[in-house]
mmCIF file of C-alpha atoms in Angstrom:
data_model
loop_
_atom_site.group_PDB
_atom_site.id
_atom_site.type_symbol
_atom_site.label_atom_id
_atom_site.label_comp_id
_atom_site.label_asym_id
_atom_site.label_seq_id
_atom_site.Cartn_x
_atom_site.Cartn_y
_atom_site.Cartn_z
ATOM 1 C CA MET A 218 97.942 44.821 123.409
ATOM 2 C CA ALA A 219 96.717 43.306 120.231
ATOM 3 C CA ASN A 220 92.817 42.881 120.099
ATOM 4 C CA GLU A 221 93.049 38.831 119.877
ATOM 5 C CA ILE A 222 94.347 35.803 121.906
ATOM 6 C CA GLY A 223 96.915 34.200 120.015
ATOM 7 C CA VAL A 224 99.412 30.352 120.557
ATOM 8 C CA THR A 225 101.987 32.806 122.681
ATOM 9 C CA GLU A 226 100.069 34.224 125.211
ATOM 10 C CA VAL A 227 97.764 30.833 125.791
ATOM 11 C CA SER A 228 100.153 28.554 125.560
ATOM 12 C CA ALA A 229 101.944 30.915 128.634
ATOM 13 C CA VAL A 230 99.915 31.111 130.800
ATOM 14 C CA GLY A 231 97.139 29.074 133.419
ATOM 15 C CA VAL A 232 93.259 29.648 133.712
ATOM 16 C CA ASP A 233 93.637 32.602 136.139
ATOM 17 C CA ALA A 234 96.070 34.610 133.535
ATOM 18 C CA VAL A 235 93.626 33.534 130.300
ATOM 19 C CA SER A 236 90.964 35.489 131.928
ATOM 20 C CA ASN A 237 92.246 38.526 133.429
ATOM 21 C CA LEU A 238 93.528 38.552 130.157
ATOM 22 C CA VAL A 239 90.387 38.081 127.822
ATOM 23 C CA GLN A 240 88.900 40.512 130.493
ATOM 24 C CA GLU A 241 91.323 43.389 128.955
ATOM 25 C CA VAL A 242 90.960 41.932 125.589
ATOM 26 C CA LEU A 243 86.711 42.512 125.431
ATOM 27 C CA LYS A 244 87.431 45.939 127.259
ATOM 28 C CA GLN A 245 88.747 46.657 124.151
ATOM 29 C CA GLN A 246 87.232 45.023 121.579
ATOM 30 C CA SER A 247 83.307 46.653 122.685
ATOM 31 C CA ILE A 248 82.863 49.874 120.970
ATOM 32 C CA LEU A 249 80.346 51.410 123.069
ATOM 33 C CA LEU A 250 81.009 50.197 126.254
ATOM 34 C CA PRO A 251 84.177 53.251 126.794
ATOM 35 C CA THR A 252 81.366 55.522 125.810
ATOM 36 C CA ILE A 253 79.325 55.277 128.461
ATOM 37 C CA LYS A 254 79.792 55.284 132.161
ATOM 38 C CA GLN A 255 80.519 52.570 134.258
ATOM 39 C CA TYR A 256 80.134 51.100 137.439
ATOM 40 C CA ALA A 257 81.479 48.109 139.580
ATOM 41 C CA ALA A 258 78.932 46.268 141.817
ATOM 42 C CA GLY A 259 79.465 43.922 144.960
ATOM 43 C CA GLU A 260 78.472 40.645 146.223
ATOM 44 C CA GLY A 261 74.990 40.459 147.117
ATOM 45 C CA GLU A 262 73.416 42.889 145.139
ATOM 46 C CA LYS A 263 70.659 42.578 142.644
ATOM 47 C CA SER A 264 71.210 46.145 140.746
ATOM 48 C CA VAL A 265 72.660 49.100 141.329
ATOM 49 C CA SER A 266 71.510 52.640 141.975
ATOM 50 C CA ILE A 267 72.854 55.435 140.217
ATOM 51 C CA SER A 268 71.272 58.482 141.309
ATOM 52 C CA ARG A 269 70.522 61.940 139.744
ATOM 53 C CA ARG A 270 69.048 65.467 141.056
ATOM 54 C CA ASP A 271 67.874 68.462 139.212
ATOM 55 C CA GLN A 272 69.241 71.933 138.840
ATOM 56 C CA PHE A 273 69.705 75.249 141.836
ATOM 57 C CA ALA A 274 68.891 78.626 139.641
ATOM 58 C CA ALA A 275 71.122 81.582 140.658
ATOM 59 C CA ALA A 276 68.812 84.265 142.270
ATOM 60 C CA SER A 277 69.663 87.949 142.452
ATOM 61 C CA LYS A 278 69.767 89.528 146.162
ATOM 62 C CA THR A 279 67.065 91.915 146.620
ATOM 63 C CA GLU A 280 68.129 94.586 149.507
ATOM 64 C CA ASN A 281 66.760 94.329 152.591
ATOM 65 C CA THR A 282 64.198 90.770 150.719
ATOM 66 C CA ASP A 283 64.797 87.687 151.640
ATOM 67 C CA LEU A 284 65.796 84.499 149.302
ATOM 68 C CA THR A 285 64.137 82.048 149.022
ATOM 69 C CA ALA A 286 64.997 78.535 149.981
ATOM 70 C CA GLN A 287 65.118 76.343 147.541
ATOM 71 C CA THR A 288 65.858 71.945 147.526
ATOM 72 C CA LEU A 289 67.098 69.306 145.666
ATOM 73 C CA THR A 290 65.022 66.858 144.617
ATOM 74 C CA PHE A 291 66.788 63.072 144.182
ATOM 75 C CA ALA A 292 66.001 60.433 141.879
ATOM 76 C CA ALA A 293 67.490 57.524 141.089
ATOM 77 C CA ASP A 294 67.816 54.646 137.613
ATOM 78 C CA LYS A 295 68.367 51.453 138.629
ATOM 79 C CA ILE A 296 70.648 49.126 137.341
ATOM 80 C CA ASP A 297 69.464 45.633 137.083
ATOM 81 C CA LEU A 298 72.180 42.740 137.249
ATOM 82 C CA ASN A 299 70.458 40.419 135.063
ATOM 83 C CA LYS A 300 72.156 39.623 132.308
ATOM 84 C CA HIS A 301 74.405 36.285 132.568
ATOM 85 C CA LYS A 302 76.421 35.810 129.193
ATOM 86 C CA ALA A 303 77.532 32.625 129.035
ATOM 87 C CA ILE A 304 79.035 30.491 126.261
ATOM 88 C CA TYR A 305 80.292 26.820 126.129
ATOM 89 C CA ALA A 306 82.212 24.401 123.534
ATOM 90 C CA LYS A 307 83.359 20.861 123.603
ATOM 91 C CA LEU A 308 86.576 19.627 121.669
ATOM 92 C CA GLU A 309 87.008 16.245 121.786
ATOM 93 C CA ARG A 310 91.145 15.311 121.709
ATOM 94 C CA ILE A 311 90.820 14.072 118.191
ATOM 95 C CA ALA A 312 90.312 17.039 116.375
ATOM 96 C CA GLY A 313 92.307 19.075 118.587
ATOM 97 C CA ALA A 314 95.788 16.738 118.175
ATOM 98 C CA GLN A 315 95.438 16.135 114.580
ATOM 99 C CA SER A 316 94.420 20.086 113.705
ATOM 100 C CA MET A 317 96.934 22.394 111.421
ATOM 101 C CA VAL A 318 96.061 25.530 114.439
ATOM 102 C CA ASN A 319 95.948 26.101 118.278
ATOM 103 C CA VAL A 320 91.879 25.154 118.702
ATOM 104 C CA SER A 321 91.857 26.237 121.792
ATOM 105 C CA ALA A 322 93.289 29.269 121.050
ATOM 106 C CA GLU A 323 90.991 29.681 118.753
ATOM 107 C CA VAL A 324 87.784 29.065 120.776
ATOM 108 C CA ILE A 325 88.950 31.887 123.770
ATOM 109 C CA THR A 326 89.575 34.503 121.458
ATOM 110 C CA GLU A 327 86.162 33.829 119.544
ATOM 111 C CA MET A 328 84.172 33.579 122.789
ATOM 112 C CA THR A 329 86.072 36.977 123.184
ATOM 113 C CA GLN A 330 84.850 38.439 120.503
ATOM 114 C CA GLU A 331 81.078 36.495 121.391
ATOM 115 C CA LEU A 332 81.030 37.874 124.823
ATOM 116 C CA ALA A 333 81.840 41.763 123.492
ATOM 117 C CA LEU A 334 79.515 42.028 120.444
ATOM 118 C CA GLN A 335 76.699 41.022 123.435
ATOM 119 C CA VAL A 336 78.022 43.759 125.631
ATOM 120 C CA ASP A 337 77.441 46.202 122.481
ATOM 121 C CA LYS A 338 74.144 44.431 121.566
ATOM 122 C CA ASP A 339 72.519 45.264 124.891
ATOM 123 C CA ILE A 340 74.220 48.920 125.382
ATOM 124 C CA LEU A 341 72.519 49.700 121.450
ATOM 125 C CA VAL A 342 69.372 48.867 123.081
ATOM 126 C CA GLN A 343 69.232 50.941 126.302
ATOM 127 C CA LEU A 344 70.729 53.563 124.050
ATOM 128 C CA LYS A 345 67.896 53.997 121.616
ATOM 129 C CA LEU A 346 65.754 54.430 124.779
ATOM 130 C CA VAL A 347 65.825 58.147 123.929
ATOM 131 C CA SER A 348 62.628 60.659 125.376
ATOM 132 C CA SER A 349 59.449 60.607 123.595
ATOM 133 C CA SER A 350 58.287 63.877 125.563
ATOM 134 C CA ALA A 351 58.062 67.536 124.497
ATOM 135 C CA PRO A 352 60.968 68.078 123.026
ATOM 136 C CA ASP A 353 60.702 64.820 121.328
ATOM 137 C CA HIS A 354 63.999 63.052 121.327
ATOM 138 C CA LEU A 355 62.461 60.248 118.457
ATOM 139 C CA LEU A 356 63.143 61.920 114.970
ATOM 140 C CA ASP A 357 63.298 61.526 111.828
ATOM 141 C CA TYR A 358 65.806 62.889 108.988
ATOM 142 C CA SER A 359 65.272 66.175 107.347
ATOM 143 C CA ASN A 360 65.565 63.771 103.996
ATOM 144 C CA THR A 361 62.507 61.432 104.218
ATOM 145 C CA PRO A 362 63.109 60.132 100.608
ATOM 146 C CA THR A 363 66.552 58.480 100.982
ATOM 147 C CA ASP A 364 66.639 58.662 105.151
ATOM 148 C CA THR A 365 70.127 59.507 104.806
ATOM 149 C CA ILE A 366 72.419 61.659 108.168
ATOM 150 C CA GLN A 367 72.145 65.594 106.898
ATOM 151 C CA ALA A 368 74.342 68.707 108.409
ATOM 152 C CA VAL A 369 70.857 69.969 109.739
ATOM 153 C CA ASP A 370 70.095 66.817 111.352
ATOM 154 C CA ILE A 371 72.886 67.234 113.896
ATOM 155 C CA LEU A 372 72.296 70.420 114.274
ATOM 156 C CA GLU A 373 69.522 69.308 116.213
ATOM 157 C CA ALA A 374 70.348 66.709 118.414
ATOM 158 C CA ARG A 375 73.276 69.141 119.608
ATOM 159 C CA ARG A 376 70.322 72.120 120.289
ATOM 160 C CA LEU A 377 68.351 69.210 121.558
ATOM 161 C CA LEU A 378 70.991 67.704 123.752
ATOM 162 C CA ASN A 379 71.907 71.980 124.675
ATOM 163 C CA VAL A 380 68.423 72.668 125.927
ATOM 164 C CA GLN A 381 68.488 69.358 128.157
ATOM 165 C CA LYS A 382 71.858 71.082 129.836
ATOM 166 C CA VAL A 383 73.778 68.376 128.370
ATOM 167 C CA PRO A 384 77.783 68.454 128.801
ATOM 168 C CA MET A 385 79.407 69.562 125.468
ATOM 169 C CA ALA A 386 82.263 66.660 126.592
ATOM 170 C CA GLY A 387 81.616 63.223 125.970
ATOM 171 C CA ARG A 388 79.344 63.594 123.180
ATOM 172 C CA TYR A 389 79.227 60.802 120.595
ATOM 173 C CA MET A 390 77.335 60.077 117.321
ATOM 174 C CA LEU A 391 76.689 56.641 116.251
ATOM 175 C CA ILE A 392 76.440 55.787 112.269
ATOM 176 C CA SER A 393 75.429 52.430 110.671
ATOM 177 C CA PRO A 394 77.564 52.168 107.670
ATOM 178 C CA ASP A 395 74.909 52.217 105.452
ATOM 179 C CA GLN A 396 75.746 56.458 106.976
ATOM 180 C CA GLU A 397 79.149 56.548 106.245
ATOM 181 C CA LYS A 398 79.329 57.602 102.796
ATOM 182 C CA ALA A 399 76.920 60.106 103.327
ATOM 183 C CA MET A 400 78.722 61.696 106.373
ATOM 184 C CA LEU A 401 82.179 61.717 104.394
ATOM 185 C CA GLN A 402 79.916 64.551 102.465
ATOM 186 C CA ILE A 403 79.414 66.722 104.955
ATOM 187 C CA ALA A 404 81.492 69.866 104.866
ATOM 188 C CA ASN A 405 82.517 69.767 108.198
ATOM 189 C CA PHE A 406 83.359 66.496 108.801
ATOM 190 C CA ILE A 407 86.692 66.129 110.213
ATOM 191 C CA GLU A 408 88.597 62.800 109.573
ATOM 192 C CA VAL A 409 90.324 60.424 112.192
ATOM 193 C CA ASP A 410 93.327 61.221 109.642
ATOM 194 C CA LYS A 411 92.958 65.385 110.003
ATOM 195 C CA TYR A 412 93.070 65.522 113.213
ATOM 196 C CA GLY A 413 97.067 66.542 113.270
ATOM 197 C CA ALA A 414 98.158 68.447 116.548
ATOM 198 C CA ASP A 415 94.281 67.357 118.060
ATOM 199 C CA ALA A 416 94.924 64.032 117.592
ATOM 200 C CA VAL A 417 94.425 62.287 120.299
ATOM 201 C CA ALA A 418 93.786 58.457 121.424
ATOM 202 C CA LEU A 419 91.005 56.881 119.150
ATOM 203 C CA LYS A 420 87.922 54.954 120.341
ATOM 204 C CA ASN A 421 87.242 52.065 118.812
ATOM 205 C CA GLY A 422 84.998 52.219 115.479
ATOM 206 C CA GLU A 423 86.129 56.558 115.635
ATOM 207 C CA LEU A 424 85.613 57.956 112.023
ATOM 208 C CA GLY A 425 86.211 61.587 113.436
ATOM 209 C CA ARG A 426 84.217 64.826 114.469
ATOM 210 C CA ILE A 427 81.890 66.761 113.895
ATOM 211 C CA TYR A 428 80.160 69.754 116.042
ATOM 212 C CA GLY A 429 81.466 68.527 118.985
ATOM 213 C CA PHE A 430 80.570 64.976 118.406
ATOM 214 C CA THR A 431 82.992 61.445 118.318
ATOM 215 C CA VAL A 432 81.699 59.923 115.425
ATOM 216 C CA LEU A 433 81.999 56.032 115.830
ATOM 217 C CA MET A 434 80.455 53.558 112.941
ATOM 218 C CA HIS A 435 78.484 50.163 114.640
ATOM 219 C CA THR A 436 77.803 47.084 112.293
ATOM 220 C CA GLU A 437 74.797 46.880 114.719
ATOM 221 C CA LEU A 438 73.081 49.528 113.509
ATOM 222 C CA ALA A 439 70.337 49.122 110.913
ATOM 223 C CA ALA A 440 70.809 51.345 107.694
ATOM 224 C CA ASN A 441 68.604 53.657 108.425
ATOM 225 C CA GLU A 442 69.737 54.216 112.473
ATOM 226 C CA THR A 443 71.687 57.602 113.397
ATOM 227 C CA LEU A 444 72.363 57.924 117.219
ATOM 228 C CA PHE A 445 73.269 60.770 119.384
ATOM 229 C CA TYR A 446 74.155 60.587 122.989
ATOM 230 C CA HIS A 447 76.392 61.670 125.694
ATOM 231 C CA GLU A 448 77.644 59.314 128.069
ATOM 232 C CA SER A 449 75.402 59.717 130.765
ATOM 233 C CA HIS A 450 73.191 59.010 128.657
ATOM 234 C CA ALA A 451 73.362 55.385 129.687
ATOM 235 C CA ALA A 452 75.567 53.165 132.528
ATOM 236 C CA PHE A 453 76.779 49.617 132.791
ATOM 237 C CA ALA A 454 77.554 47.881 136.026
ATOM 238 C CA ARG A 455 79.141 44.326 136.227
ATOM 239 C CA GLN A 456 79.170 41.915 139.134
ATOM 240 C CA LEU A 457 80.969 39.461 138.028
ATOM 241 C CA GLN A 458 84.126 40.215 135.487
ATOM 242 C CA VAL A 459 84.988 37.503 132.692
ATOM 243 C CA GLU A 460 85.583 34.023 134.149
ATOM 244 C CA TYR A 461 87.155 31.184 132.249
ATOM 245 C CA ALA A 462 87.333 28.486 133.523
ATOM 246 C CA THR A 463 88.353 24.533 131.528
ATOM 247 C CA SER A 464 88.187 20.846 132.048
ATOM 248 C CA PHE A 465 88.325 17.671 130.527
ATOM 249 C CA ASP A 466 85.516 15.470 129.863
ATOM 250 C CA LEU A 467 86.399 11.632 130.091
ATOM 251 C CA LYS A 468 82.998 9.753 128.944
ATOM 252 C CA SER A 469 83.453 11.989 125.405
ATOM 253 C CA VAL A 470 87.390 12.440 125.122
ATOM 254 C CA SER A 471 86.540 16.856 124.918
ATOM 255 C CA GLN A 472 87.577 19.286 126.769
ATOM 256 C CA GLU A 473 85.258 21.630 127.870
ATOM 257 C CA PHE A 474 85.877 25.672 127.582
ATOM 258 C CA LEU A 475 83.513 28.096 129.994
ATOM 259 C CA MET A 476 83.075 31.807 129.504
ATOM 260 C CA HIS A 477 80.365 33.991 131.911
ATOM 261 C CA HIS A 478 80.286 37.218 133.038
ATOM 262 C CA LEU A 479 77.027 39.345 135.321
ATOM 263 C CA TYR A 480 75.853 42.974 134.497
ATOM 264 C CA GLY A 481 73.493 44.960 133.554
ATOM 265 C CA VAL A 482 72.822 48.290 131.664
ATOM 266 C CA LYS A 483 70.398 50.720 131.811
ATOM 267 C CA VAL A 484 69.294 53.997 129.945
ATOM 268 C CA LEU A 485 70.074 57.292 132.401
ATOM 269 C CA ASP A 486 67.796 60.268 133.044
ATOM 270 C CA LEU A 487 64.533 59.301 131.356
ATOM 271 C CA GLY A 488 65.728 59.423 127.917
ATOM 272 C CA LYS A 489 67.070 63.088 127.991
ATOM 273 C CA ARG A 490 70.326 62.458 126.993
ATOM 274 C CA GLY A 491 70.157 61.044 123.608
ATOM 275 C CA VAL A 492 68.455 61.272 120.674
ATOM 276 C CA PHE A 493 67.724 58.623 118.068
ATOM 277 C CA PHE A 494 67.231 59.538 114.143
ATOM 278 C CA ASN A 495 65.046 55.814 112.723
ATOM 279 C CA GLY A 496 63.397 57.000 109.640
ATOM 280 C CA ALA A 497 60.203 57.305 111.157
ATOM 281 C CA GLY A 498 60.062 59.373 114.180
ATOM 282 C CA ALA A 499 58.159 57.315 115.730
#
């Protein structure tokens, strides 16, 4: 499916069908949503709790000596469902009638793109909340004069995630457009067009892979920002799916459009599953 809603899609379906179509397109256009954990919230809930626990340690059994009982300590990360994002627009009937384009379709397309971008912006805020406790996950680049990513920085991020016992699968590296040139100059970087037989379905914004990270580019990162994280570093919970509604306002002779949804985003595990280079290390 193409990542846009055009005349064909809109003219053939009703409001409910448009809402379903918009939901699918929003998922495709968001770069970050597919890279983190996602949960659903039921009616009446104001938050979603995600449990986490510590780990058992394998012990050696000595003859005639009892083992020491181990315990699991549980905690929870709470995702507040407090992001009710909406876009409202009005189109005067005369403007719609005399336009050379299907303005209604363009309105829906723009609303969908903006909601997808807002989701990414909210996710980015949480991804940057990395642990500053020892070992510090908020770092400066090794090449401080230029604040550009180097192989040694990627290896340090990998080491920090390994120390936290973060799984190897599901790791991402997120770079800004300004860091892309430096990234392409790193010898071990495998670009997407060189995947060959190992090619799999690509993520939106995917540039390649390096040292176990899937590399994505996002325009909302500042020039000196680079993020490394596991898919469990943050979580997204949605309570209201994207809803689309339209009505005719008699007094203004205008068509009204509304698109909205309700969700929450939260960094998990005290930010230990992410590493953030911001050109300052603070």
